PDB file of C-alpha atoms in Angstrom:
ATOM      1  CA  MET G  20      -3.820  14.413 -16.664  1.00  0.00           C
ATOM      2  CA  THR G  21      -6.310  12.776 -14.469  1.00  0.00           C
ATOM      3  CA  ASN G  22      -5.733  12.699 -10.344  1.00  0.00           C
ATOM      4  CA  LYS G  23      -5.321   9.399 -10.907  1.00  0.00           C
ATOM      5  CA  GLU G  24      -2.166  10.075 -13.605  1.00  0.00           C
ATOM      6  CA  ARG G  25      -0.539  12.372 -11.376  1.00  0.00           C
ATOM      7  CA  LEU G  26      -0.852  10.555  -8.147  1.00  0.00           C
ATOM      8  CA  ILE G  27       0.783   8.096  -9.862  1.00  0.00           C
ATOM      9  CA  ASN G  28       3.723  10.032 -11.254  1.00  0.00           C
ATOM     10  CA  ASP G  29       4.317  11.953  -7.426  1.00  0.00           C
ATOM     11  CA  ILE G  30       4.414   8.153  -6.710  1.00  0.00           C
ATOM     12  CA  TYR G  31       7.214   7.644  -9.443  1.00  0.00           C
ATOM     13  CA  GLU G  32       8.887  10.803  -8.285  1.00  0.00           C
ATOM     14  CA  ALA G  33       8.673  10.630  -4.839  1.00  0.00           C
ATOM     15  CA  PHE G  34      10.772   7.267  -4.806  1.00  0.00           C
ATOM     16  CA  LYS G  35      12.560   7.347  -7.502  1.00  0.00           C
ATOM     17  CA  ASN G  36      16.241   5.945  -6.333  1.00  0.00           C
ATOM     18  CA  VAL G  37      14.793   4.165  -3.575  1.00  0.00           C
ATOM     19  CA  LYS G  38      16.985   1.254  -2.038  1.00  0.00           C
ATOM     20  CA  LEU G  39      16.709  -1.800   0.139  1.00  0.00           C
ATOM     21  CA  GLU G  40      20.244  -1.224   1.712  1.00  0.00           C
ATOM     22  CA  ASP G  41      19.830  -3.522   4.884  1.00  0.00           C
ATOM     23  CA  GLY G  42      16.261  -3.386   4.607  1.00  0.00           C
ATOM     24  CA  ILE G  43      13.823  -6.882   4.968  1.00  0.00           C
ATOM     25  CA  GLY G  44      13.143  -7.511   1.655  1.00  0.00           C
ATOM     26  CA  LEU G  45      10.063  -9.705   0.304  1.00  0.00           C
ATOM     27  CA  TRP G  46      11.033 -13.181   0.631  1.00  0.00           C
ATOM     28  CA  GLU G  47      12.990 -12.478   3.491  1.00  0.00           C
ATOM     29  CA  ALA G  48       9.827 -10.939   5.563  1.00  0.00           C
ATOM     30  CA  GLN G  49       8.026 -13.783   4.249  1.00  0.00           C
ATOM     31  CA  GLY G  50      10.880 -16.246   6.030  1.00  0.00           C
ATOM     32  CA  HIS G  51       9.468 -13.859   9.769  1.00  0.00           C
ATOM     33  CA  ASP G  52       5.838 -14.394   9.031  1.00  0.00           C
ATOM     34  CA  ASP G  53       6.757 -18.516   8.709  1.00  0.00           C
ATOM     35  CA  ARG G  54       8.733 -17.547  11.561  1.00  0.00           C
ATOM     36  CA  LEU G  55      11.811 -19.750  10.127  1.00  0.00           C
ATOM     37  CA  SER G  56      15.536 -19.433  11.493  1.00  0.00           C
ATOM     38  CA  LYS G  57      18.006 -16.637  11.066  1.00  0.00           C
ATOM     39  CA  LEU G  58      20.074 -18.728   8.108  1.00  0.00           C
ATOM     40  CA  GLU G  59      16.575 -19.516   6.766  1.00  0.00           C
ATOM     41  CA  CYS G  60      15.760 -16.161   6.264  1.00  0.00           C
ATOM     42  CA  LYS G  61      19.113 -15.119   5.138  1.00  0.00           C
ATOM     43  CA  LYS G  62      18.794 -17.569   2.073  1.00  0.00           C
ATOM     44  CA  LEU G  63      15.301 -16.342   1.348  1.00  0.00           C
ATOM     45  CA  ARG G  64      16.936 -13.063   1.094  1.00  0.00           C
ATOM     46  CA  ALA G  65      18.790 -13.758  -1.857  1.00  0.00           C
ATOM     47  CA  LYS G  66      16.085 -14.323  -3.585  1.00  0.00           C
ATOM     48  CA  ASP G  67      14.459 -10.148  -2.877  1.00  0.00           C
ATOM     49  CA  VAL G  68      14.890  -7.091  -5.625  1.00  0.00           C
ATOM     50  CA  LYS G  69      17.509  -4.489  -3.336  1.00  0.00           C
ATOM     51  CA  GLU G  70      18.624  -2.507  -6.182  1.00  0.00           C
ATOM     52  CA  ASP G  71      15.742  -1.009  -8.425  1.00  0.00           C
ATOM     53  CA  TRP G  72      11.978  -1.542  -7.104  1.00  0.00           C
ATOM     54  CA  ASN G  73      10.309  -0.923 -10.601  1.00  0.00           C
ATOM     55  CA  ASN G  74      12.488  -4.081 -10.553  1.00  0.00           C
ATOM     56  CA  ILE G  75      10.070  -6.367  -8.404  1.00  0.00           C
ATOM     57  CA  PRO G  76       8.123  -8.849 -10.136  1.00  0.00           C
ATOM     58  CA  LEU G  77       4.144  -8.778  -9.257  1.00  0.00           C
ATOM     59  CA  ILE G  78       4.178 -12.014  -8.741  1.00  0.00           C
ATOM     60  CA  HIS G  79       6.612 -11.770  -5.421  1.00  0.00           C
ATOM     61  CA  LEU G  80       4.017  -9.304  -4.705  1.00  0.00           C
ATOM     62  CA  TYR G  81       1.159 -12.336  -4.185  1.00  0.00           C
ATOM     63  CA  GLN G  82       3.276 -15.098  -3.300  1.00  0.00           C
ATOM     64  CA  CYS G  83       5.609 -12.597  -0.306  1.00  0.00           C
ATOM     65  CA  SER G  84       1.717 -10.445   0.155  1.00  0.00           C
ATOM     66  CA  SER G  85       1.707 -10.922   4.197  1.00  0.00           C
ATOM     67  CA  SER G  86       5.275  -9.545   4.565  1.00  0.00           C
ATOM     68  CA  LEU G  87       3.815  -5.915   4.332  1.00  0.00           C
ATOM     69  CA  THR G  88       3.031  -6.938   8.050  1.00  0.00           C
ATOM     70  CA  PHE G  89       7.025  -7.386   8.780  1.00  0.00           C
ATOM     71  CA  PHE G  90       9.065  -5.610   6.688  1.00  0.00           C
ATOM     72  CA  ASP G  91      11.425  -3.310   8.823  1.00  0.00           C
ATOM     73  CA  ALA G  92      10.966   0.498   8.385  1.00  0.00           C
ATOM     74  CA  LYS G  93      13.735   0.907   5.326  1.00  0.00           C
ATOM     75  CA  GLY G  94      11.951  -2.807   3.831  1.00  0.00           C
ATOM     76  CA  MET G  95       8.992  -0.488   4.307  1.00  0.00           C
ATOM     77  CA  ARG G  96      10.390   2.708   2.283  1.00  0.00           C
ATOM     78  CA  PHE G  97      11.517  -0.021  -0.758  1.00  0.00           C
ATOM     79  CA  HIS G  98       9.104  -2.086  -1.232  1.00  0.00           C
ATOM     80  CA  THR G  99       5.521   1.078  -0.890  1.00  0.00           C
ATOM     81  CA  PRO G 100       5.715   2.346  -3.451  1.00  0.00           C
ATOM     82  CA  MET G 101       4.818  -0.706  -5.904  1.00  0.00           C
ATOM     83  CA  PHE G 102       2.782  -2.335  -3.402  1.00  0.00           C
ATOM     84  CA  LEU G 103       1.007   1.307  -3.946  1.00  0.00           C
ATOM     85  CA  LEU G 104       1.491   1.345  -7.736  1.00  0.00           C
ATOM     86  CA  TYR G 105      -0.442  -1.916  -7.976  1.00  0.00           C
ATOM     87  CA  ALA G 106      -3.626  -0.989  -5.935  1.00  0.00           C
ATOM     88  CA  LEU G 107      -3.921   1.495  -8.059  1.00  0.00           C
ATOM     89  CA  GLY G 108      -4.338  -0.895 -11.502  1.00  0.00           C
ATOM     90  CA  VAL G 109      -0.987   0.271 -12.845  1.00  0.00           C
ATOM     91  CA  PHE G 110      -0.166  -3.312 -13.382  1.00  0.00           C
ATOM     92  CA  GLN G 111      -3.409  -4.638 -14.490  1.00  0.00           C
ATOM     93  CA  LYS G 112      -2.262  -6.301 -17.628  1.00  0.00           C
ATOM     94  CA  GLU G 113       0.350  -7.815 -16.653  1.00  0.00           C
ATOM     95  CA  GLN G 114      -2.092  -9.290 -13.572  1.00  0.00           C
ATOM     96  CA  GLU G 115      -4.293 -10.512 -16.373  1.00  0.00           C
ATOM     97  CA  GLU G 116      -2.550 -12.382 -17.882  1.00  0.00           C
ATOM     98  CA  LEU G 117      -1.286 -14.545 -14.882  1.00  0.00           C
ATOM     99  CA  GLN G 118      -4.357 -15.393 -13.126  1.00  0.00           C
ATOM    100  CA  LYS G 119      -4.861 -16.126 -17.369  1.00  0.00           C
ATOM    101  CA  ASN G 120      -1.890 -18.512 -17.178  1.00  0.00           C
ATOM    102  CA  GLY G 121      -2.878 -19.956 -13.695  1.00  0.00           C
ATOM    103  CA  LEU G 122      -0.172 -18.716 -11.468  1.00  0.00           C
ATOM    104  CA  LEU G 123      -2.227 -17.119  -8.897  1.00  0.00           C
ATOM    105  CA  LYS G 124      -3.831 -19.437  -7.818  1.00  0.00           C
ATOM    106  CA  GLY G 125      -3.300 -20.029  -3.967  1.00  0.00           C
ATOM    107  CA  CYS G 126      -1.671 -16.513  -3.565  1.00  0.00           C
ATOM    108  CA  SER G 127      -3.651 -13.915  -1.654  1.00  0.00           C
ATOM    109  CA  GLU G 128      -4.441 -10.368  -3.443  1.00  0.00           C
ATOM    110  CA  PRO G 129      -1.811  -8.179  -2.414  1.00  0.00           C
ATOM    111  CA  ASP G 130      -3.692  -5.639   0.273  1.00  0.00           C
ATOM    112  CA  MET G 131      -1.567  -1.794   0.837  1.00  0.00           C
ATOM    113  CA  GLU G 132      -5.156  -0.446   1.718  1.00  0.00           C
ATOM    114  CA  ASN G 133      -6.468  -2.704   4.031  1.00  0.00           C
ATOM    115  CA  ARG G 134      -2.413  -2.283   6.127  1.00  0.00           C
ATOM    116  CA  LEU G 135      -3.007   1.314   5.930  1.00  0.00           C
ATOM    117  CA  GLN G 136      -6.578   1.697   6.972  1.00  0.00           C
ATOM    118  CA  THR G 137      -5.210  -0.436  10.197  1.00  0.00           C
ATOM    119  CA  ILE G 138      -3.794   2.521  11.757  1.00  0.00           C
ATOM    120  CA  THR G 139      -7.203   3.157  12.958  1.00  0.00           C
ATOM    121  CA  GLY G 140      -7.543   0.265  14.982  1.00  0.00           C
ATOM    122  CA  TYR G 141      -4.487   0.861  17.463  1.00  0.00           C
ATOM    123  CA  GLN G 142      -3.787   3.372  19.894  1.00  0.00           C
ATOM    124  CA  LEU G 143      -1.663   6.209  20.093  1.00  0.00           C
ATOM    125  CA  ASP G 144       1.529   4.669  22.003  1.00  0.00           C
ATOM    126  CA  THR G 145       0.569   0.962  21.864  1.00  0.00           C
ATOM    127  CA  PRO G 146       3.746  -1.208  21.226  1.00  0.00           C
ATOM    128  CA  GLU G 147       2.010  -2.115  18.517  1.00  0.00           C
ATOM    129  CA  TYR G 148       0.786   1.020  16.494  1.00  0.00           C
ATOM    130  CA  LYS G 149       4.550   1.999  17.037  1.00  0.00           C
ATOM    131  CA  LEU G 150       5.757  -0.596  15.263  1.00  0.00           C
ATOM    132  CA  LEU G 151       3.446  -1.226  12.899  1.00  0.00           C
ATOM    133  CA  TYR G 152       3.251   2.322  11.959  1.00  0.00           C
ATOM    134  CA  ILE G 153       5.755   5.007  13.666  1.00  0.00           C
ATOM    135  CA  GLU G 154       8.780   2.392  13.184  1.00  0.00           C
ATOM    136  CA  SER G 155       8.181   0.971   9.833  1.00  0.00           C
ATOM    137  CA  PHE G 156       7.044   5.260   8.515  1.00  0.00           C
ATOM    138  CA  SER G 157       9.417   6.045   9.965  1.00  0.00           C
ATOM    139  CA  LEU G 158      12.446   6.842   7.314  1.00  0.00           C
ATOM    140  CA  PHE G 159       9.335   8.405   4.779  1.00  0.00           C
ATOM    141  CA  SER G 160      10.001  11.892   3.314  1.00  0.00           C
ATOM    142  CA  GLY G 161       7.059  14.226   3.360  1.00  0.00           C
ATOM    143  CA  LYS G 162       6.880  13.832  -0.133  1.00  0.00           C
ATOM    144  CA  GLN G 163       6.336  10.109   0.377  1.00  0.00           C
ATOM    145  CA  LEU G 164       4.270  10.170   3.350  1.00  0.00           C
ATOM    146  CA  LYS G 165       1.944  12.890   0.798  1.00  0.00           C
ATOM    147  CA  CYS G 166       1.359   9.427  -1.642  1.00  0.00           C
ATOM    148  CA  ILE G 167       0.053   8.155   1.023  1.00  0.00           C
ATOM    149  CA  THR G 168      -2.607  10.416   2.412  1.00  0.00           C
ATOM    150  CA  GLN G 169      -3.184  11.178  -2.057  1.00  0.00           C
ATOM    151  CA  PHE G 170      -3.546   7.679  -1.926  1.00  0.00           C
ATOM    152  CA  LEU G 171      -6.697   7.726   0.996  1.00  0.00           C
ATOM    153  CA  GLN G 172      -8.042  10.820  -0.520  1.00  0.00           C
ATOM    154  CA  TYR G 173      -7.919   8.907  -4.380  1.00  0.00           C
ATOM    155  CA  ARG G 174      -9.914   6.521  -2.873  1.00  0.00           C
ATOM    156  CA  ILE G 175     -11.973   8.611  -0.829  1.00  0.00           C
ATOM    157  CA  ASN G 176     -13.020  10.967  -4.089  1.00  0.00           C
ATOM    158  CA  GLU G 177     -13.613   8.255  -6.283  1.00  0.00           C
ATOM    159  CA  LEU G 178     -16.739   6.327  -3.735  1.00  0.00           C
ATOM    160  CA  VAL G 179     -17.466  10.482  -3.596  1.00  0.00           C
ATOM    161  CA  MET G 180     -17.852   9.733  -7.260  1.00  0.00           C
ATOM    162  CA  TYR G 181     -19.322   6.599  -8.336  1.00  0.00           C
ATOM    163  CA  TYR G 182     -22.459   7.971  -6.076  1.00  0.00           C
ATOM    164  CA  LYS G 183     -22.569  10.529  -8.166  1.00  0.00           C
ATOM    165  CA  SER G 184     -23.108   8.480 -11.014  1.00  0.00           C
ATOM    166  CA  ASP G 185     -26.036   7.011 -12.979  1.00  0.00           C
ATOM    167  CA  GLU G 186     -25.572   3.762 -11.843  1.00  0.00           C
ATOM    168  CA  ALA G 187     -25.742   5.226  -7.838  1.00  0.00           C
ATOM    169  CA  LYS G 188     -28.951   7.063  -9.298  1.00  0.00           C
ATOM    170  CA  GLU G 189     -30.572   4.039 -10.819  1.00  0.00           C
ATOM    171  CA  LEU G 190     -30.327   2.180  -7.951  1.00  0.00           C
ATOM    172  CA  GLY G 191     -31.388   5.141  -5.619  1.00  0.00           C
ATOM    173  CA  LEU G 192     -28.722   6.611  -3.956  1.00  0.00           C
ATOM    174  CA  LEU G 193     -28.759  10.074  -3.575  1.00  0.00           C
ATOM    175  CA  PRO G 194     -24.599  11.311  -3.680  1.00  0.00           C
ATOM    176  CA  GLU G 195     -25.199  12.859   0.103  1.00  0.00           C
ATOM    177  CA  MET G 196     -25.708   9.845   1.290  1.00  0.00           C
ATOM    178  CA  VAL G 197     -21.694   8.730   0.390  1.00  0.00           C
ATOM    179  CA  LYS G 198     -20.984   9.931   4.144  1.00  0.00           C
ATOM    180  CA  TYR G 199     -23.013   7.242   5.656  1.00  0.00           C
ATOM    181  CA  ASN G 200     -21.029   4.174   3.831  1.00  0.00           C
ATOM    182  CA  SER G 201     -18.929   2.433   5.660  1.00  0.00           C
ATOM    183  CA  ASP G 202     -16.088   1.918   3.513  1.00  0.00           C
ATOM    184  CA  TYR G 203     -16.061   6.030   2.759  1.00  0.00           C
ATOM    185  CA  LEU G 204     -16.143   6.714   6.690  1.00  0.00           C
ATOM    186  CA  GLN G 205     -13.275   4.116   7.495  1.00  0.00           C
ATOM    187  CA  LEU G 206     -11.659   5.440   4.463  1.00  0.00           C
ATOM    188  CA  GLN G 207     -11.963   8.998   5.862  1.00  0.00           C
ATOM    189  CA  GLU G 208     -10.906   7.960   9.460  1.00  0.00           C
ATOM    190  CA  ALA G 209      -7.569   6.135   7.895  1.00  0.00           C
ATOM    191  CA  LEU G 210      -6.774   9.916   6.002  1.00  0.00           C
ATOM    192  CA  ASN G 211      -6.999  11.872   9.159  1.00  0.00           C
ATOM    193  CA  CYS G 212      -5.196   9.641  11.612  1.00  0.00           C
ATOM    194  CA  TRP G 213      -2.406   9.666   8.776  1.00  0.00           C
ATOM    195  CA  ILE G 214      -2.195  13.537   8.310  1.00  0.00           C
ATOM    196  CA  HIS G 215      -2.541  14.387  12.187  1.00  0.00           C
ATOM    197  CA  ASN G 216      -0.214  11.344  13.548  1.00  0.00           C
ATOM    198  CA  PHE G 217       2.308  12.078  11.537  1.00  0.00           C
ATOM    199  CA  GLU G 218       1.674  15.980  10.696  1.00  0.00           C
ATOM    200  CA  ILE G 219       1.469  15.665   7.732  1.00  0.00           C
ATOM    201  CA  GLU G 220       0.516  18.626   4.910  1.00  0.00           C
TER     202      GLU G 220
END
């Protein structure tokens, strides 16, 4: 089993049986983003998957990509596995089919990686940091938080492997140069933040 396959399995296992309960769903979060009334948000909630996150249609991740910023703790816990699995390419074939049929026009690509990395842009103990990270991820179990750090570590490993590849060699890139790559540095900083700020082993 590859590291990627192991990570995917860990995500499915860690978030198995998680339900939305009374948390904010994808479409409801869009209502918050659009600053709609409570009544309008309630109507949007009727469209949300609430029992099994595996049943969330991929196209909804695109249509509601900004929801990542507007989830409450239960909403974040419920939707995170779908966003992580998308980022790992689990739904690649379905994504290509949606693109082929022109169903993704005008939609923004879901970007969980960016959501996890922006933790480095906030000072600890600020209201923004507490809202977007401490509160949003407060219901995650140790295994669920571990999936986040494993995901970031996987992205780091991808860059390390690229710098060891023949393609990188042809471009004159030495393996040790990865430590100066801006994406590598940002990912490493984000990983350290998650490990230390959430005390993840």
